[in-house]
Amino acid sequence: MSRRGSEEEPPREFENKYSDYTGDQILLAHDGKIEEKLAARLVSGVDRLVSRLEAEYSLQSDPKDYSVYTGTAGVSLMYIHLHLRLHTSSDKTTSKYLHKAKDYIDISLKHLSNKPGRVAFLGGEAGPLAVAALVYHVIGQQEKSQECIARLVGMSDQVLSDESLANEVLFGRAGYLFSLLFVKREVNKSAVEDRTLNEIISRLMELGRQMAEREHSEAGLMFEWHDKKYLGAAHGLAGIVYILMQCADSLSSIDLTLIRRTVDYLLTLRFPSGNCPSSLGSQTDRLVHWCHGAPGWIYMFITAHKLFNDDKFLSAAVDCAEVVWRRGLLRKGYGLCHGTTGNGYALLALYNHTKDLKHLYRALKFGDWCLDYGKHGCRIADRPYSLFEGMAGTIYFLTDLLNPSEAKLPAFQL
């Protein structure tokens, strides 16, 4: 079987024609931010794309899609990010970006359905509530912020009791856990009681352990989604384990042992190329996306290296990054989920862990590629202006490149 499963299947990526880092390139200014000429090019690109988004996408474009993933809450998150990163006035409530963030999140909240099962940050109602809590907090509307947090925390009973819920990041319990961690990090450390967090963590651990035991798996934890054992960041094991490792202070020694067994097991599943399978049993080395493949696994390996201090996890992350550099300029588009910007964030994550400028250089080259947005003949996304499929995510990434030490993949990294 070929790398892509079939000799006839066209490549999923463009050839990377960029020269690699030599050590001679000046990338950073003395304050740790991007060098002035590079920064000017990035700012110009962000301004251009924001103007285009505002001209082509309106509050009414798809108002019923309230999600962070493809809807109005994701665009709101982009605008609050622009406000926090780019607004320089001493009056932090006057930014045009902040008011745009409020407009979009207000629309998002109006369309929440309160339907059972929609619990995650990206693909559910927890995300809009968490983003709204942040936006209202920054504006100074603390009562409304606290109301959103109360609604978010109030979802925990369903998350704990509903046997039909998924466990993964995009739609499931791990995505809900991220929402709680997000408001604790971005709004108020005391926003969520430790008891609530610990109950969600314990439920995820219990379900993962039970499935691993039923399946007689070498992994300590195992999960499935739609009757398939996915392994990547969006729907699978790598993403769930990564989110759980963000809660290391709340994990028991038994939990940590199960998690380490799981990461050790995932190490054995990698393809010879260094890429990672999308699901258990998959033999087709095709996908180099955040959602499926090496980019999403990088975060898990980096965090395992921090937590367990074993260099084999760092080596695995570096191997994944080599795959991203070679095969990460994607024909599928510029998005965070399955596009070039999502791959760029994986390189930034490794740079921030290692401080190796090679990874920053490569991320900047992916940013350079994205500055020519729409000129490569990529597939047009179903939601072309959204955070995780389209232009809003590209704007978010290019903005983060200005201060790479603060860069974090939205809705995933804390």
Tab-separated table of C-alpha atoms in Angstrom:
chain	number	residue	atom	x	y	z
A	1	MET	CA	0.000	0.000	0.000
A	2	SER	CA	1.326	3.441	-0.909
A	3	ARG	CA	1.662	6.326	1.506
A	4	ARG	CA	-1.734	7.682	0.471
A	5	GLY	CA	-3.446	4.327	0.072
A	6	SER	CA	-3.698	4.435	-3.723
A	7	GLU	CA	-1.311	5.312	-6.538
A	8	GLU	CA	-4.151	7.144	-8.304
A	9	GLU	CA	-5.091	9.394	-5.399
A	10	PRO	CA	-3.810	12.956	-5.876
A	11	PRO	CA	-1.602	14.471	-3.179
A	12	ARG	CA	-3.384	16.181	-0.308
A	13	GLU	CA	-0.664	18.784	0.073
A	14	PHE	CA	1.288	21.231	-2.047
A	15	GLU	CA	4.998	20.718	-2.408
A	16	ASN	CA	6.837	22.726	0.231
A	17	LYS	CA	9.327	24.761	-1.779
A	18	TYR	CA	10.515	26.904	1.116
A	19	SER	CA	14.150	26.583	2.079
A	20	ASP	CA	14.627	25.399	5.645
A	21	TYR	CA	16.086	27.292	8.586
A	22	THR	CA	19.842	27.822	8.415
A	23	GLY	CA	20.415	29.753	11.620
A	24	ASP	CA	21.238	32.974	9.783
A	25	GLN	CA	17.717	34.371	9.561
A	26	ILE	CA	16.733	37.084	12.043
A	27	LEU	CA	13.295	36.210	13.363
A	28	LEU	CA	12.856	37.935	16.714
A	29	ALA	CA	13.282	41.439	18.084
A	30	HIS	CA	14.891	42.030	21.478
A	31	ASP	CA	11.509	41.896	23.244
A	32	GLY	CA	10.832	38.392	21.977
A	33	LYS	CA	8.263	39.501	19.444
A	34	ILE	CA	8.645	39.051	15.707
A	35	GLU	CA	11.256	41.115	13.902
A	36	GLU	CA	9.973	44.486	12.692
A	37	LYS	CA	9.803	43.853	8.942
A	38	LEU	CA	8.158	40.482	9.422
A	39	ALA	CA	5.710	42.043	11.883
A	40	ALA	CA	4.769	44.786	9.434
A	41	ARG	CA	3.984	42.199	6.775
A	42	LEU	CA	1.863	40.198	9.214
A	43	VAL	CA	-0.063	43.246	10.441
A	44	SER	CA	-0.757	44.291	6.859
A	45	GLY	CA	-2.020	40.799	6.090
A	46	VAL	CA	-4.248	40.715	9.153
A	47	ASP	CA	-5.733	44.114	8.287
A	48	ARG	CA	-6.385	42.989	4.729
A	49	LEU	CA	-8.096	39.760	5.765
A	50	VAL	CA	-10.164	41.432	8.494
A	51	SER	CA	-11.390	43.998	5.963
A	52	ARG	CA	-12.279	41.222	3.551
A	53	LEU	CA	-14.095	39.218	6.226
A	54	GLU	CA	-16.102	42.265	7.276
A	55	ALA	CA	-17.017	43.012	3.669
A	56	GLU	CA	-18.081	39.465	2.849
A	57	TYR	CA	-19.416	38.016	6.132
A	58	SER	CA	-22.136	39.574	8.244
A	59	LEU	CA	-23.924	38.817	11.476
A	60	GLN	CA	-26.746	37.384	9.415
A	61	SER	CA	-24.638	35.141	7.163
A	62	ASP	CA	-25.553	32.017	9.149
A	63	PRO	CA	-26.926	33.267	12.467
A	64	LYS	CA	-28.278	29.893	13.576
A	65	ASP	CA	-24.778	28.396	13.591
A	66	TYR	CA	-23.794	29.562	17.040
A	67	SER	CA	-20.747	27.301	17.393
A	68	VAL	CA	-17.125	28.168	17.995
A	69	TYR	CA	-16.164	25.682	15.300
A	70	THR	CA	-17.966	27.165	12.296
A	71	GLY	CA	-20.332	29.821	13.623
A	72	THR	CA	-20.726	33.217	15.218
A	73	ALA	CA	-19.071	32.307	18.533
A	74	GLY	CA	-15.880	31.449	16.674
A	75	VAL	CA	-15.851	34.800	14.915
A	76	SER	CA	-16.444	36.466	18.288
A	77	LEU	CA	-13.451	34.586	19.698
A	78	MET	CA	-11.350	35.877	16.806
A	79	TYR	CA	-12.382	39.463	17.531
A	80	ILE	CA	-11.712	39.256	21.270
A	81	HIS	CA	-8.304	37.818	20.378
A	82	LEU	CA	-7.598	40.760	18.078
A	83	HIS	CA	-8.669	43.120	20.851
A	84	LEU	CA	-6.412	41.536	23.448
A	85	ARG	CA	-3.428	41.263	21.108
A	86	LEU	CA	-3.630	44.412	18.978
A	87	HIS	CA	-5.584	47.084	20.860
A	88	THR	CA	-3.167	49.638	22.325
A	89	SER	CA	-5.451	52.322	23.771
A	90	SER	CA	-5.416	52.791	27.533
A	91	ASP	CA	-9.206	52.513	27.460
A	92	LYS	CA	-9.690	48.783	26.962
A	93	THR	CA	-13.437	49.095	26.355
A	94	THR	CA	-13.255	51.247	23.205
A	95	SER	CA	-11.757	48.809	20.732
A	96	LYS	CA	-13.728	48.215	17.559
A	97	TYR	CA	-12.673	44.589	17.844
A	98	LEU	CA	-14.206	44.296	21.301
A	99	HIS	CA	-17.527	45.676	20.111
A	100	LYS	CA	-17.501	43.271	17.175
A	101	ALA	CA	-16.812	40.417	19.596
A	102	LYS	CA	-19.849	41.425	21.631
A	103	ASP	CA	-22.072	41.731	18.554
A	104	TYR	CA	-21.206	38.228	17.396
A	105	ILE	CA	-21.481	36.555	20.780
A	106	ASP	CA	-24.833	38.237	21.410
A	107	ILE	CA	-26.117	36.681	18.189
A	108	SER	CA	-24.637	33.334	19.162
A	109	LEU	CA	-26.334	33.296	22.573
A	110	LYS	CA	-29.714	34.098	21.022
A	111	HIS	CA	-29.590	30.882	19.029
A	112	LEU	CA	-28.539	28.446	21.732
A	113	SER	CA	-31.045	25.633	21.652
A	114	ASN	CA	-30.459	23.998	25.060
A	115	LYS	CA	-30.767	20.645	23.318
A	116	PRO	CA	-29.267	17.643	25.133
A	117	GLY	CA	-25.889	16.429	23.949
A	118	ARG	CA	-24.418	19.725	22.798
A	119	VAL	CA	-21.865	20.126	25.545
A	120	ALA	CA	-18.467	20.822	23.970
A	121	PHE	CA	-16.513	24.027	23.459
A	122	LEU	CA	-16.088	23.659	19.711
A	123	GLY	CA	-19.232	21.907	18.555
A	124	GLY	CA	-21.687	22.590	21.353
A	125	GLU	CA	-23.208	25.218	23.611
A	126	ALA	CA	-20.445	25.269	26.220
A	127	GLY	CA	-18.164	27.152	23.843
A	128	PRO	CA	-20.454	30.130	23.180
A	129	LEU	CA	-21.138	30.411	26.910
A	130	ALA	CA	-17.420	30.351	27.732
A	131	VAL	CA	-16.569	32.889	25.018
A	132	ALA	CA	-19.432	35.115	26.188
A	133	ALA	CA	-18.125	34.936	29.750
A	134	LEU	CA	-14.767	36.214	28.520
A	135	VAL	CA	-16.204	38.950	26.279
A	136	TYR	CA	-18.520	40.305	28.979
A	137	HIS	CA	-15.686	40.119	31.521
A	138	VAL	CA	-13.398	42.209	29.308
A	139	ILE	CA	-16.166	44.733	28.614
A	140	GLY	CA	-16.848	45.022	32.328
A	141	GLN	CA	-20.288	43.428	32.375
A	142	GLN	CA	-19.423	41.075	35.230
A	143	GLU	CA	-22.993	40.084	36.070
A	144	LYS	CA	-23.611	38.834	32.538
A	145	SER	CA	-20.242	37.077	32.566
A	146	GLN	CA	-21.157	35.245	35.769
A	147	GLU	CA	-24.559	34.294	34.351
A	148	CYS	CA	-22.833	32.606	31.408
A	149	ILE	CA	-20.458	30.759	33.722
A	150	ALA	CA	-23.392	29.585	35.852
A	151	ARG	CA	-25.139	28.230	32.760
A	152	LEU	CA	-21.926	26.539	31.678
A	153	VAL	CA	-21.330	24.885	35.053
A	154	GLY	CA	-24.995	23.905	35.167
A	155	MET	CA	-24.397	21.602	32.193
A	156	SER	CA	-22.177	19.365	34.326
A	157	ASP	CA	-25.021	17.168	35.561
A	158	GLN	CA	-25.872	16.170	32.011
A	159	VAL	CA	-22.190	15.640	31.153
A	160	LEU	CA	-21.847	13.283	34.104
A	161	SER	CA	-25.081	11.346	33.668
A	162	ASP	CA	-25.887	11.157	29.942
A	163	GLU	CA	-24.675	7.754	28.764
A	164	SER	CA	-25.168	8.727	25.113
A	165	LEU	CA	-22.603	11.541	25.183
A	166	ALA	CA	-19.383	11.285	23.225
A	167	ASN	CA	-16.099	11.767	25.045
A	168	GLU	CA	-13.980	13.493	22.404
A	169	VAL	CA	-12.888	17.114	22.048
A	170	LEU	CA	-15.077	18.319	19.201
A	171	PHE	CA	-18.485	17.265	20.562
A	172	GLY	CA	-17.952	15.415	23.827
A	173	ARG	CA	-16.931	15.432	27.476
A	174	ALA	CA	-13.309	16.397	26.820
A	175	GLY	CA	-14.602	19.460	24.979
A	176	TYR	CA	-16.777	20.334	27.963
A	177	LEU	CA	-13.810	19.911	30.307
A	178	PHE	CA	-11.863	22.347	28.126
A	179	SER	CA	-14.686	24.878	28.501
A	180	LEU	CA	-14.394	24.774	32.296
A	181	LEU	CA	-10.616	25.121	32.125
A	182	PHE	CA	-11.000	28.014	29.677
A	183	VAL	CA	-13.147	30.143	31.981
A	184	LYS	CA	-10.867	29.392	34.925
A	185	ARG	CA	-7.869	30.503	32.885
A	186	GLU	CA	-9.331	33.443	30.985
A	187	VAL	CA	-12.011	34.842	33.301
A	188	ASN	CA	-11.686	33.837	36.947
A	189	LYS	CA	-9.614	31.138	38.638
A	190	SER	CA	-12.455	30.504	41.075
A	191	ALA	CA	-15.132	30.377	38.356
A	192	VAL	CA	-15.445	26.596	38.604
A	193	GLU	CA	-15.287	24.594	41.814
A	194	ASP	CA	-12.611	21.921	42.036
A	195	ARG	CA	-15.335	19.394	42.821
A	196	THR	CA	-17.013	19.973	39.447
A	197	LEU	CA	-13.737	19.641	37.557
A	198	ASN	CA	-12.763	16.517	39.446
A	199	GLU	CA	-16.108	14.872	38.735
A	200	ILE	CA	-15.728	15.423	34.979
A	201	ILE	CA	-12.121	14.218	35.029
A	202	SER	CA	-13.079	11.116	37.024
A	203	ARG	CA	-15.917	10.324	34.619
A	204	LEU	CA	-13.622	10.554	31.590
A	205	MET	CA	-10.984	8.416	33.274
A	206	GLU	CA	-13.563	5.823	34.309
A	207	LEU	CA	-15.072	5.526	30.835
A	208	GLY	CA	-11.661	5.329	29.169
A	209	ARG	CA	-10.401	2.687	31.591
A	210	GLN	CA	-13.547	0.588	31.227
A	211	MET	CA	-13.309	0.518	27.437
A	212	ALA	CA	-9.596	-0.304	27.518
A	213	GLU	CA	-10.332	-3.238	29.828
A	214	ARG	CA	-13.230	-4.484	27.682
A	215	GLU	CA	-11.067	-4.320	24.588
A	216	HIS	CA	-8.060	-5.893	26.345
A	217	SER	CA	-6.078	-2.939	25.055
A	218	GLU	CA	-2.433	-2.282	25.826
A	219	ALA	CA	-3.476	1.321	26.357
A	220	GLY	CA	-4.571	2.472	29.777
A	221	LEU	CA	-7.496	4.387	28.251
A	222	MET	CA	-9.552	3.853	25.125
A	223	PHE	CA	-12.522	5.685	23.629
A	224	GLU	CA	-14.597	5.446	20.483
A	225	TRP	CA	-16.787	7.792	18.511
A	226	HIS	CA	-19.500	6.530	16.167
A	227	ASP	CA	-18.316	2.960	16.775
A	228	LYS	CA	-14.782	3.744	15.636
A	229	LYS	CA	-11.675	4.140	17.763
A	230	TYR	CA	-10.345	7.449	16.525
A	231	LEU	CA	-6.866	8.478	17.606
A	232	GLY	CA	-6.460	12.141	16.607
A	233	ALA	CA	-7.012	15.453	18.354
A	234	ALA	CA	-10.585	16.285	17.322
A	235	HIS	CA	-12.415	12.989	17.760
A	236	GLY	CA	-9.898	10.680	19.296
A	237	LEU	CA	-7.577	9.451	21.975
A	238	ALA	CA	-4.730	11.945	21.511
A	239	GLY	CA	-7.051	14.904	22.028
A	240	ILE	CA	-8.776	13.440	25.081
A	241	VAL	CA	-5.478	12.477	26.737
A	242	TYR	CA	-4.051	15.934	25.989
A	243	ILE	CA	-6.976	17.669	27.702
A	244	LEU	CA	-6.738	15.316	30.684
A	245	MET	CA	-3.036	16.111	31.048
A	246	GLN	CA	-3.942	19.792	31.402
A	247	CYS	CA	-5.455	18.710	34.729
A	248	ALA	CA	-2.334	16.999	36.067
A	249	ASP	CA	-2.736	18.531	39.532
A	250	SER	CA	-6.118	16.823	39.834
A	251	LEU	CA	-4.951	13.401	38.632
A	252	SER	CA	-4.091	10.555	40.980
A	253	SER	CA	-0.958	8.466	40.586
A	254	ILE	CA	-3.172	5.705	39.150
A	255	ASP	CA	-4.638	8.172	36.620
A	256	LEU	CA	-1.153	9.288	35.594
A	257	THR	CA	-0.051	5.686	35.147
A	258	LEU	CA	-3.040	4.982	32.881
A	259	ILE	CA	-2.356	8.128	30.854
A	260	ARG	CA	1.319	7.288	30.445
A	261	ARG	CA	0.435	3.761	29.308
A	262	THR	CA	-1.875	5.330	26.746
A	263	VAL	CA	0.759	7.697	25.357
A	264	ASP	CA	3.291	4.848	25.290
A	265	TYR	CA	0.793	2.774	23.342
A	266	LEU	CA	0.149	5.570	20.851
A	267	LEU	CA	3.891	5.821	20.266
A	268	THR	CA	3.820	2.285	18.855
A	269	LEU	CA	1.124	3.101	16.295
A	270	ARG	CA	2.986	5.727	14.279
A	271	PHE	CA	3.733	5.206	10.612
A	272	PRO	CA	7.361	4.885	9.446
A	273	SER	CA	7.067	8.419	8.063
A	274	GLY	CA	6.499	9.785	11.572
A	275	ASN	CA	2.851	10.538	10.830
A	276	CYS	CA	0.044	9.162	12.983
A	277	PRO	CA	-3.029	7.096	12.027
A	278	SER	CA	-6.498	8.590	12.181
A	279	SER	CA	-8.082	5.534	13.801
A	280	LEU	CA	-7.119	2.203	15.249
A	281	GLY	CA	-6.237	-0.215	12.479
A	282	SER	CA	-5.846	2.459	9.783
A	283	GLN	CA	-2.960	1.718	7.409
A	284	THR	CA	-3.312	4.748	5.149
A	285	ASP	CA	-0.737	7.456	5.820
A	286	ARG	CA	-2.624	10.347	4.241
A	287	LEU	CA	-3.894	12.890	6.751
A	288	VAL	CA	-1.671	15.639	8.151
A	289	HIS	CA	-4.293	17.719	9.955
A	290	TRP	CA	-4.897	18.950	13.486
A	291	CYS	CA	-8.034	16.822	13.560
A	292	HIS	CA	-6.428	13.650	12.202
A	293	GLY	CA	-2.694	13.012	12.065
A	294	ALA	CA	0.656	14.223	13.355
A	295	PRO	CA	-0.194	17.917	13.997
A	296	GLY	CA	-2.747	17.081	16.686
A	297	TRP	CA	-0.505	14.476	18.325
A	298	ILE	CA	2.307	16.997	18.814
A	299	TYR	CA	0.445	18.650	21.699
A	300	MET	CA	-0.013	15.322	23.466
A	301	PHE	CA	3.650	14.391	23.086
A	302	ILE	CA	4.858	17.813	24.262
A	303	THR	CA	2.652	17.663	27.341
A	304	ALA	CA	3.717	14.090	28.091
A	305	HIS	CA	7.339	15.253	27.895
A	306	LYS	CA	6.607	18.010	30.416
A	307	LEU	CA	4.685	15.697	32.702
A	308	PHE	CA	6.814	12.548	32.612
A	309	ASN	CA	10.226	14.010	31.707
A	310	ASP	CA	10.961	11.277	29.165
A	311	ASP	CA	12.809	12.404	26.046
A	312	LYS	CA	11.147	9.776	23.867
A	313	PHE	CA	8.028	11.943	23.912
A	314	LEU	CA	9.984	14.996	22.777
A	315	SER	CA	11.592	12.913	20.030
A	316	ALA	CA	8.134	11.827	18.875
A	317	ALA	CA	6.947	15.452	18.792
A	318	VAL	CA	9.971	16.423	16.686
A	319	ASP	CA	9.281	13.534	14.289
A	320	CYS	CA	5.692	14.732	13.942
A	321	ALA	CA	6.917	18.256	13.219
A	322	GLU	CA	9.096	16.974	10.384
A	323	VAL	CA	5.989	15.455	8.803
A	324	VAL	CA	4.134	18.751	9.256
A	325	TRP	CA	6.943	20.721	7.607
A	326	ARG	CA	7.134	18.366	4.625
A	327	ARG	CA	3.437	17.760	4.087
A	328	GLY	CA	1.611	20.550	5.905
A	329	LEU	CA	0.725	23.031	3.151
A	330	LEU	CA	-2.685	21.567	2.530
A	331	ARG	CA	-4.841	21.620	-0.556
A	332	LYS	CA	-7.873	21.344	1.703
A	333	GLY	CA	-7.479	24.965	2.726
A	334	TYR	CA	-6.165	27.405	5.298
A	335	GLY	CA	-8.261	26.396	8.296
A	336	LEU	CA	-7.332	25.362	11.809
A	337	CYS	CA	-9.041	21.988	11.781
A	338	HIS	CA	-7.756	20.531	8.526
A	339	GLY	CA	-5.735	23.302	6.946
A	340	THR	CA	-2.371	24.996	6.862
A	341	THR	CA	-2.911	27.299	9.855
A	342	GLY	CA	-3.726	24.357	12.103
A	343	ASN	CA	-0.433	22.822	11.050
A	344	GLY	CA	1.379	26.095	11.687
A	345	TYR	CA	0.123	26.107	15.262
A	346	ALA	CA	1.646	22.666	15.846
A	347	LEU	CA	5.038	24.076	14.832
A	348	LEU	CA	4.526	27.052	17.166
A	349	ALA	CA	3.698	24.693	20.020
A	350	LEU	CA	6.978	22.849	19.529
A	351	TYR	CA	8.879	26.136	19.292
A	352	ASN	CA	7.418	27.296	22.582
A	353	HIS	CA	8.352	24.007	24.221
A	354	THR	CA	11.911	23.796	22.888
A	355	LYS	CA	12.763	27.425	21.962
A	356	ASP	CA	14.382	25.962	18.845
A	357	LEU	CA	14.118	28.743	16.261
A	358	LYS	CA	13.852	26.205	13.460
A	359	HIS	CA	10.253	25.499	14.456
A	360	LEU	CA	9.411	29.204	14.659
A	361	TYR	CA	10.949	29.774	11.227
A	362	ARG	CA	8.825	26.971	9.783
A	363	ALA	CA	5.670	28.353	11.389
A	364	LEU	CA	6.461	31.752	9.906
A	365	LYS	CA	6.809	30.189	6.481
A	366	PHE	CA	3.368	28.671	6.883
A	367	GLY	CA	2.198	32.154	7.820
A	368	ASP	CA	3.861	33.537	4.698
A	369	TRP	CA	1.925	30.988	2.676
A	370	CYS	CA	-1.341	32.065	4.306
A	371	LEU	CA	-0.684	35.726	3.543
A	372	ASP	CA	-1.399	34.766	-0.070
A	373	TYR	CA	-4.841	33.637	1.051
A	374	GLY	CA	-6.954	32.278	-1.777
A	375	LYS	CA	-4.190	32.284	-4.399
A	376	HIS	CA	-3.085	28.655	-4.206
A	377	GLY	CA	-6.106	26.885	-5.636
A	378	CYS	CA	-7.127	25.325	-2.330
A	379	ARG	CA	-10.559	23.851	-1.749
A	380	ILE	CA	-13.085	26.458	-0.581
A	381	ALA	CA	-14.336	25.542	2.874
A	382	ASP	CA	-18.008	24.884	3.556
A	383	ARG	CA	-17.888	27.751	6.116
A	384	PRO	CA	-15.231	29.924	4.455
A	385	TYR	CA	-15.186	32.692	7.097
A	386	SER	CA	-15.359	30.527	10.199
A	387	LEU	CA	-12.777	29.989	12.916
A	388	PHE	CA	-11.956	26.345	12.365
A	389	GLU	CA	-12.562	25.999	8.638
A	390	GLY	CA	-11.865	29.401	7.193
A	391	MET	CA	-10.652	32.961	7.277
A	392	ALA	CA	-11.241	33.782	10.952
A	393	GLY	CA	-8.821	31.029	11.929
A	394	THR	CA	-6.202	32.347	9.523
A	395	ILE	CA	-6.530	35.829	11.013
A	396	TYR	CA	-6.154	34.343	14.490
A	397	PHE	CA	-2.974	32.485	13.485
A	398	LEU	CA	-1.339	35.433	11.732
A	399	THR	CA	-2.052	37.592	14.788
A	400	ASP	CA	-0.437	35.018	17.073
A	401	LEU	CA	2.701	34.991	14.933
A	402	LEU	CA	3.360	38.584	16.027
A	403	ASN	CA	4.105	37.381	19.552
A	404	PRO	CA	4.826	33.673	19.160
A	405	SER	CA	5.645	32.994	22.807
A	406	GLU	CA	1.976	33.731	23.595
A	407	ALA	CA	0.554	31.728	20.676
A	408	LYS	CA	-2.062	29.087	21.442
A	409	LEU	CA	-4.320	27.116	19.140
A	410	PRO	CA	-7.789	28.434	20.055
A	411	ALA	CA	-10.280	26.042	21.634
A	412	PHE	CA	-7.518	23.521	22.369
A	413	GLN	CA	-4.463	25.021	24.054
A	414	LEU	CA	-4.725	26.826	27.371
